[in-house]
PDB file of C-alpha atoms and ligand atoms in Angstrom:
ATOM      1  CA  MET A   1     -26.607  26.577 -87.605  1.00 53.00           C
ATOM      2  CA  ARG A   2     -29.767  26.863 -85.473  1.00 62.00           C
ATOM      3  CA  TYR A   3     -28.120  28.804 -82.694  1.00 69.00           C
ATOM      4  CA  PRO A   4     -30.502  31.087 -80.849  1.00 79.00           C
ATOM      5  CA  THR A   5     -30.662  34.494 -82.537  1.00 83.00           C
ATOM      6  CA  SER A   6     -29.259  36.053 -79.380  1.00 86.00           C
ATOM      7  CA  THR A   7     -26.083  33.945 -79.720  1.00 82.00           C
ATOM      8  CA  ALA A   8     -25.476  35.167 -83.253  1.00 82.00           C
ATOM      9  CA  ARG A   9     -26.106  38.759 -82.179  1.00 85.00           C
ATOM     10  CA  HIS A  10     -23.687  38.369 -79.297  1.00 84.00           C
ATOM     11  CA  ARG A  11     -20.947  36.666 -81.320  1.00 87.00           C
ATOM     12  CA  ARG A  12     -21.215  38.772 -84.473  1.00 89.00           C
ATOM     13  CA  THR A  13     -18.700  41.320 -83.218  1.00 93.00           C
ATOM     14  CA  LEU A  14     -16.259  38.565 -82.311  1.00 92.00           C
ATOM     15  CA  TRP A  15     -16.567  36.862 -85.709  1.00 93.00           C
ATOM     16  CA  LEU A  16     -15.994  40.198 -87.439  1.00 95.00           C
ATOM     17  CA  ASP A  17     -12.927  40.842 -85.292  1.00 96.00           C
ATOM     18  CA  HIS A  18     -11.577  37.368 -86.129  1.00 97.00           C
ATOM     19  CA  SER A  19     -12.022  37.983 -89.853  1.00 97.00           C
ATOM     20  CA  ARG A  20      -9.556  40.877 -89.612  1.00 97.00           C
ATOM     21  CA  ARG A  21      -6.804  38.869 -87.922  1.00 97.00           C
ATOM     22  CA  PRO A  22      -3.598  37.912 -89.745  1.00 97.00           C
ATOM     23  CA  GLY A  23      -3.826  34.709 -91.700  1.00 97.00           C
ATOM     24  CA  TRP A  24      -7.651  34.526 -91.581  1.00 98.00           C
ATOM     25  CA  ARG A  25      -9.009  31.924 -93.969  1.00 97.00           C
ATOM     26  CA  GLY A  26     -12.485  30.483 -94.330  1.00 98.00           C
ATOM     27  CA  ALA A  27     -14.239  27.745 -96.263  1.00 98.00           C
ATOM     28  CA  ALA A  28     -17.956  27.499 -96.959  1.00 98.00           C
ATOM     29  CA  TRP A  29     -20.178  24.749 -98.307  1.00 98.00           C
ATOM     30  CA  LEU A  30     -23.203  25.786-100.359  1.00 98.00           C
ATOM     31  CA  ASP A  31     -26.003  23.503-101.527  1.00 96.00           C
ATOM     32  CA  SER A  32     -27.183  23.476-105.136  1.00 96.00           C
ATOM     33  CA  ALA A  33     -29.511  26.425-104.413  1.00 97.00           C
ATOM     34  CA  GLY A  34     -26.626  28.481-103.039  1.00 97.00           C
ATOM     35  CA  THR A  35     -27.710  28.163 -99.404  1.00 96.00           C
ATOM     36  CA  LEU A  36     -24.938  28.047 -96.829  1.00 95.00           C
ATOM     37  CA  ILE A  37     -24.872  24.621 -95.143  1.00 96.00           C
ATOM     38  CA  GLY A  38     -21.399  24.566 -93.612  1.00 97.00           C
ATOM     39  CA  ILE A  39     -18.609  26.890 -92.644  1.00 97.00           C
ATOM     40  CA  ALA A  40     -15.097  26.709 -91.228  1.00 98.00           C
ATOM     41  CA  TYR A  41     -12.621  29.432 -90.437  1.00 98.00           C
ATOM     42  CA  GLY A  42      -9.455  30.195 -88.528  1.00 98.00           C
ATOM     43  CA  TYR A  43      -6.417  32.451 -88.414  1.00 98.00           C
ATOM     44  CA  THR A  44      -2.819  32.621 -87.325  1.00 98.00           C
ATOM     45  CA  GLY A  45      -2.606  32.192 -83.562  1.00 98.00           C
ATOM     46  CA  GLY A  46      -0.248  34.267 -81.461  1.00 97.00           C
ATOM     47  CA  PRO A  47       0.520  36.150 -78.236  1.00 96.00           C
ATOM     48  CA  GLY A  48      -2.046  38.697 -77.091  1.00 96.00           C
ATOM     49  CA  GLN A  49      -5.003  36.732 -78.455  1.00 97.00           C
ATOM     50  CA  TRP A  50      -7.414  35.526 -75.779  1.00 96.00           C
ATOM     51  CA  TRP A  51      -7.348  31.874 -76.909  1.00 97.00           C
ATOM     52  CA  PHE A  52      -3.537  31.791 -77.176  1.00 97.00           C
ATOM     53  CA  GLU A  53      -3.156  33.182 -73.653  1.00 97.00           C
ATOM     54  CA  GLU A  54      -5.714  30.740 -72.233  1.00 97.00           C
ATOM     55  CA  VAL A  55      -3.911  27.766 -73.783  1.00 97.00           C
ATOM     56  CA  ARG A  56      -0.510  29.105 -72.737  1.00 96.00           C
ATOM     57  CA  ARG A  57      -1.821  29.222 -69.160  1.00 96.00           C
ATOM     58  CA  GLY A  58      -2.913  25.598 -69.477  1.00 96.00           C
ATOM     59  CA  LEU A  59       0.472  24.510 -70.847  1.00 95.00           C
ATOM     60  CA  ALA A  60       2.513  26.446 -68.290  1.00 94.00           C
ATOM     61  CA  GLY A  61       5.022  24.252 -66.497  1.00 88.00           C
ATOM     62  CA  ARG A  62       4.489  21.280 -68.783  1.00 89.00           C
ATOM     63  CA  GLY A  63       7.908  21.358 -70.455  1.00 83.00           C
ATOM     64  CA  PRO A  64       9.293  22.065 -73.919  1.00 80.00           C
ATOM     65  CA  ASP A  65       7.783  18.950 -75.488  1.00 79.00           C
ATOM     66  CA  VAL A  66       4.347  20.605 -75.367  1.00 84.00           C
ATOM     67  CA  GLN A  67       5.306  24.300 -75.560  1.00 84.00           C
ATOM     68  CA  PHE A  68       6.215  23.929 -79.240  1.00 91.00           C
ATOM     69  CA  TRP A  69       2.501  23.679 -80.054  1.00 95.00           C
ATOM     70  CA  LEU A  70       2.095  27.416 -79.548  1.00 96.00           C
ATOM     71  CA  GLN A  71       4.779  28.320 -82.063  1.00 93.00           C
ATOM     72  CA  ASP A  72       3.536  29.184 -85.510  1.00 96.00           C
ATOM     73  CA  TYR A  73       0.130  27.506 -85.572  1.00 98.00           C
ATOM     74  CA  PHE A  74      -3.180  27.945 -87.347  1.00 98.00           C
ATOM     75  CA  GLU A  75      -6.137  28.183 -84.965  1.00 98.00           C
ATOM     76  CA  LEU A  76      -9.176  26.359 -86.265  1.00 98.00           C
ATOM     77  CA  THR A  77     -11.767  28.616 -84.655  1.00 97.00           C
ATOM     78  CA  GLU A  78     -15.159  27.495 -86.000  1.00 96.00           C
ATOM     79  CA  LEU A  79     -16.369  24.425 -87.869  1.00 97.00           C
ATOM     80  CA  HIS A  80     -20.088  23.916 -88.347  1.00 96.00           C
ATOM     81  CA  VAL A  81     -22.337  21.941 -90.627  1.00 96.00           C
ATOM     82  CA  ARG A  82     -26.087  22.536 -90.523  1.00 94.00           C
ATOM     83  CA  PRO A  83     -27.714  19.673 -88.582  1.00 93.00           C
ATOM     84  CA  ASP A  84     -29.747  18.417 -91.534  1.00 94.00           C
ATOM     85  CA  ALA A  85     -26.574  18.191 -93.667  1.00 96.00           C
ATOM     86  CA  GLN A  86     -24.402  16.387 -91.111  1.00 96.00           C
ATOM     87  CA  GLY A  87     -23.215  12.809 -91.531  1.00 96.00           C
ATOM     88  CA  HIS A  88     -22.192  12.984 -95.193  1.00 97.00           C
ATOM     89  CA  GLY A  89     -18.555  14.015 -94.960  1.00 97.00           C
ATOM     90  CA  LEU A  90     -19.064  17.775 -95.362  1.00 98.00           C
ATOM     91  CA  GLY A  91     -17.310  18.556 -92.081  1.00 98.00           C
ATOM     92  CA  GLU A  92     -14.208  16.673 -93.158  1.00 98.00           C
ATOM     93  CA  GLY A  93     -14.380  18.334 -96.564  1.00 98.00           C
ATOM     94  CA  LEU A  94     -14.470  21.783 -94.961  1.00 98.00           C
ATOM     95  CA  LEU A  95     -11.627  20.903 -92.607  1.00 98.00           C
ATOM     96  CA  ARG A  96      -9.464  19.680 -95.484  1.00 98.00           C
ATOM     97  CA  THR A  97     -10.276  22.671 -97.692  1.00 98.00           C
ATOM     98  CA  LEU A  98      -9.467  25.105 -94.897  1.00 98.00           C
ATOM     99  CA  LEU A  99      -6.168  23.482 -93.979  1.00 98.00           C
ATOM    100  CA  ASP A 100      -5.028  22.699 -97.497  1.00 97.00           C
ATOM    101  CA  GLY A 101      -1.999  24.840 -98.349  1.00 91.00           C
ATOM    102  CA  SER A 102      -1.771  26.296 -94.841  1.00 96.00           C
ATOM    103  CA  PRO A 103       1.528  28.171 -94.390  1.00 96.00           C
ATOM    104  CA  GLN A 104       1.704  27.103 -90.728  1.00 97.00           C
ATOM    105  CA  PRO A 105       3.282  23.756 -89.796  1.00 97.00           C
ATOM    106  CA  ARG A 106       0.578  22.852 -87.286  1.00 98.00           C
ATOM    107  CA  VAL A 107      -3.077  23.420 -86.368  1.00 98.00           C
ATOM    108  CA  LEU A 108      -4.735  23.708 -82.965  1.00 98.00           C
ATOM    109  CA  LEU A 109      -8.376  23.729 -81.907  1.00 98.00           C
ATOM    110  CA  SER A 110     -10.502  23.363 -78.792  1.00 97.00           C
ATOM    111  CA  THR A 111     -13.610  21.261 -78.443  1.00 96.00           C
ATOM    112  CA  PRO A 112     -15.825  20.386 -75.457  1.00 95.00           C
ATOM    113  CA  GLU A 113     -14.958  17.164 -73.635  1.00 96.00           C
ATOM    114  CA  TYR A 114     -17.479  14.344 -74.114  1.00 93.00           C
ATOM    115  CA  GLY A 115     -17.331  13.108 -70.511  1.00 93.00           C
ATOM    116  CA  THR A 116     -18.988   9.740 -69.967  1.00 94.00           C
ATOM    117  CA  GLN A 117     -20.910   9.826 -73.277  1.00 94.00           C
ATOM    118  CA  PRO A 118     -19.504   8.154 -76.404  1.00 95.00           C
ATOM    119  CA  PRO A 119     -17.405  10.626 -78.405  1.00 95.00           C
ATOM    120  CA  GLY A 120     -19.558  12.735 -80.709  1.00 94.00           C
ATOM    121  CA  ARG A 121     -19.193  13.544 -84.370  1.00 96.00           C
ATOM    122  CA  ALA A 122     -16.670  16.366 -83.902  1.00 97.00           C
ATOM    123  CA  TRP A 123     -14.386  14.122 -81.844  1.00 97.00           C
ATOM    124  CA  ARG A 124     -14.637  11.292 -84.347  1.00 97.00           C
ATOM    125  CA  LEU A 125     -13.758  13.689 -87.157  1.00 98.00           C
ATOM    126  CA  TYR A 126     -10.736  15.103 -85.333  1.00 98.00           C
ATOM    127  CA  ARG A 127      -9.409  11.681 -84.351  1.00 98.00           C
ATOM    128  CA  ARG A 128      -9.973  10.320 -87.851  1.00 97.00           C
ATOM    129  CA  THR A 129      -7.927  13.174 -89.286  1.00 97.00           C
ATOM    130  CA  GLY A 130      -5.062  12.640 -86.844  1.00 97.00           C
ATOM    131  CA  PHE A 131      -5.560  15.259 -84.109  1.00 98.00           C
ATOM    132  CA  ARG A 132      -3.764  14.433 -80.841  1.00 97.00           C
ATOM    133  CA  ASP A 133      -4.263  15.624 -77.262  1.00 96.00           C
ATOM    134  CA  VAL A 134      -2.457  18.822 -76.340  1.00 96.00           C
ATOM    135  CA  LEU A 135      -4.501  19.594 -73.208  1.00 96.00           C
ATOM    136  CA  ARG A 136      -7.414  17.703 -71.678  1.00 96.00           C
ATOM    137  CA  ASN A 137     -10.092  18.996 -69.317  1.00 97.00           C
ATOM    138  CA  HIS A 138      -8.909  22.548 -69.749  1.00 97.00           C
ATOM    139  CA  ARG A 139     -11.102  25.316 -68.301  1.00 97.00           C
ATOM    140  CA  PHE A 140     -11.289  28.472 -70.359  1.00 95.00           C
ATOM    141  CA  THR A 141     -11.973  31.603 -68.353  1.00 96.00           C
ATOM    142  CA  GLY A 142     -15.693  32.315 -68.186  1.00 92.00           C
ATOM    143  CA  ASP A 143     -16.815  28.855 -69.376  1.00 90.00           C
ATOM    144  CA  SER A 144     -17.592  26.146 -66.830  1.00 91.00           C
ATOM    145  CA  ARG A 145     -17.338  23.311 -69.381  1.00 93.00           C
ATOM    146  CA  PRO A 146     -14.134  21.244 -69.668  1.00 96.00           C
ATOM    147  CA  PHE A 147     -12.474  21.469 -73.067  1.00 96.00           C
ATOM    148  CA  ALA A 148      -9.815  19.515 -74.900  1.00 97.00           C
ATOM    149  CA  VAL A 149      -7.188  21.302 -76.947  1.00 98.00           C
ATOM    150  CA  LEU A 150      -6.202  19.119 -79.893  1.00 98.00           C
ATOM    151  CA  GLY A 151      -3.497  19.589 -82.480  1.00 98.00           C
ATOM    152  CA  ARG A 152      -1.654  18.032 -85.366  1.00 97.00           C
ATOM    153  CA  GLU A 153       1.096  18.782 -87.827  1.00 97.00           C
ATOM    154  CA  LEU A 154       0.213  19.974 -91.298  1.00 98.00           C
ATOM    155  CA  PRO A 155      -0.447  19.012 -93.991  1.00 96.00           C
ATOM    156  CA  LEU A 156      -3.193  16.516 -93.227  1.00 96.00           C
ATOM    157  CA  ALA A 157      -2.693  13.021 -94.544  1.00 89.00           C
ATOM    158  CA  PRO A 158      -4.771  12.359 -97.701  1.00 88.00           C
ATOM    159  CA  ALA A 159      -8.343  11.145 -97.084  1.00 88.00           C
ATOM    160  CA  GLN A 160      -8.685   7.337 -96.812  1.00 77.00           C
TER     161      GLN A 160
HETATM  162  C1  COA B 201     -18.573  18.435 -86.191  1.00 66.98           C
HETATM  163  C2  COA B 201     -19.285  18.633 -87.522  1.00 66.98           C
HETATM  164  C3  COA B 201     -18.749  19.894 -88.198  1.00 66.98           C
HETATM  165  C4  COA B 201     -18.972  17.434 -88.415  1.00 66.98           C
HETATM  166  O1  COA B 201     -19.629  17.603 -89.676  1.00 66.98           O
HETATM  167  P1  COA B 201     -20.152  16.334 -90.519  1.00 66.98           P
HETATM  168  O2  COA B 201     -20.288  16.745 -91.924  1.00 66.98           O
HETATM  169  O3  COA B 201     -21.348  15.771 -89.848  1.00 66.98           O
HETATM  170  O4  COA B 201     -18.923  15.329 -90.242  1.00 66.98           O
HETATM  171  P2  COA B 201     -17.995  14.386 -91.096  1.00 66.98           P
HETATM  172  O5  COA B 201     -17.368  15.056 -92.255  1.00 66.98           O
HETATM  173  O6  COA B 201     -17.090  13.777 -90.115  1.00 66.98           O
HETATM  174  O7  COA B 201     -18.987  13.324 -91.630  1.00 66.98           O
HETATM  175  C5  COA B 201     -19.781  12.637 -90.704  1.00 66.98           C
HETATM  176  C6  COA B 201     -19.905  11.170 -91.040  1.00 66.98           C
HETATM  177  O8  COA B 201     -20.091  10.983 -92.414  1.00 66.98           O
HETATM  178  C7  COA B 201     -19.242   9.922 -92.857  1.00 66.98           C
HETATM  179  N1  COA B 201     -18.813  10.211 -94.223  1.00 66.98           N
HETATM  180  C8  COA B 201     -17.639  10.711 -94.631  1.00 66.98           C
HETATM  181  N2  COA B 201     -17.615  10.833 -95.962  1.00 66.98           N
HETATM  182  C9  COA B 201     -18.810  10.428 -96.389  1.00 66.98           C
HETATM  183  C10 COA B 201     -19.407  10.347 -97.668  1.00 66.98           C
HETATM  184  N3  COA B 201     -18.731  10.704 -98.764  1.00 66.98           N
HETATM  185  N4  COA B 201     -20.664   9.915 -97.721  1.00 66.98           N
HETATM  186  C11 COA B 201     -21.338   9.532 -96.614  1.00 66.98           C
HETATM  187  N5  COA B 201     -20.827   9.605 -95.383  1.00 66.98           N
HETATM  188  C12 COA B 201     -19.588  10.043 -95.288  1.00 66.98           C
HETATM  189  C13 COA B 201     -18.069   9.941 -91.923  1.00 66.98           C
HETATM  190  O9  COA B 201     -17.498   8.642 -91.819  1.00 66.98           O
HETATM  191  C14 COA B 201     -18.683  10.397 -90.633  1.00 66.98           C
HETATM  192  O10 COA B 201     -19.152   9.345 -89.863  1.00 66.98           O
HETATM  193  P3  COA B 201     -19.325   9.459 -88.279  1.00 66.98           P
HETATM  194  O11 COA B 201     -19.732  10.859 -87.926  1.00 66.98           O
HETATM  195  O12 COA B 201     -20.372   8.476 -87.950  1.00 66.98           O
HETATM  196  O13 COA B 201     -17.990   9.108 -87.678  1.00 66.98           O
HETATM  197  C15 COA B 201     -20.806  18.711 -87.350  1.00 66.98           C
HETATM  198  O14 COA B 201     -21.236  17.549 -86.712  1.00 66.98           O
HETATM  199  C16 COA B 201     -21.281  19.934 -86.573  1.00 66.98           C
HETATM  200  O15 COA B 201     -21.445  21.032 -87.148  1.00 66.98           O
HETATM  201  N6  COA B 201     -21.501  19.775 -85.257  1.00 66.98           N
HETATM  202  C17 COA B 201     -21.974  20.843 -84.413  1.00 66.98           C
HETATM  203  C18 COA B 201     -20.923  21.907 -84.227  1.00 66.98           C
HETATM  204  C19 COA B 201     -19.646  21.347 -83.696  1.00 66.98           C
HETATM  205  O16 COA B 201     -19.623  20.508 -82.807  1.00 66.98           O
HETATM  206  N7  COA B 201     -18.536  21.846 -84.261  1.00 66.98           N
HETATM  207  C20 COA B 201     -17.211  21.498 -83.829  1.00 66.98           C
HETATM  208  C21 COA B 201     -16.888  22.359 -82.649  1.00 66.98           C
HETATM  209  S1  COA B 201     -15.268  22.063 -82.087  1.00 66.98           S
END
């Protein structure tokens, strides 16, 4: 995905840890030569996980109409398509494959805010597939960027 090598080295341990969590599922897209060009994965979210606790902090005091999001959800953790393969519907295909048949009734994810720029490809994909705002301009510990937490009920509506 053209991340710096140091990023992959740093995050490898985290990805491995995620792959051992309950409910982990992944989807991959290979080209005709068998080269990986896209990947998506996630797992069952729950108390004690860093992301769960960070979102719970953000939702604290906001009332029961938003607290339900943290009950029995699938966390979409990573979704990436190689830059030269973007713009052809692979991201949506991966998202649908990953979430198809999910035992959880809802899915949550976080994505950087787009600020004053027009919404980027990830935002357009999430909106197109029905994700709604759960938290906006949320600050995760250790990251200065504002993030949105988005969610929707499952299953996804069929593709248009
Ligand atoms: C976000 C990301 C995964 C989306 O992947 P993608 O394959 O480019 O996205 P989509 O499936 O939405 O397809 C992109 C476009 O192709 C169009 N499309 C859909 N099906 C198509 C098809 N069969 N043929 C041609 N185009 C198609 C879509 O309408 C969409 O248009 P738009 O982006 O102009 O709105 C990808 O851009 C990416 O890896 N970004 C960097 C990492 C990132 O931001 N990840 C998300 C972090 S939260």
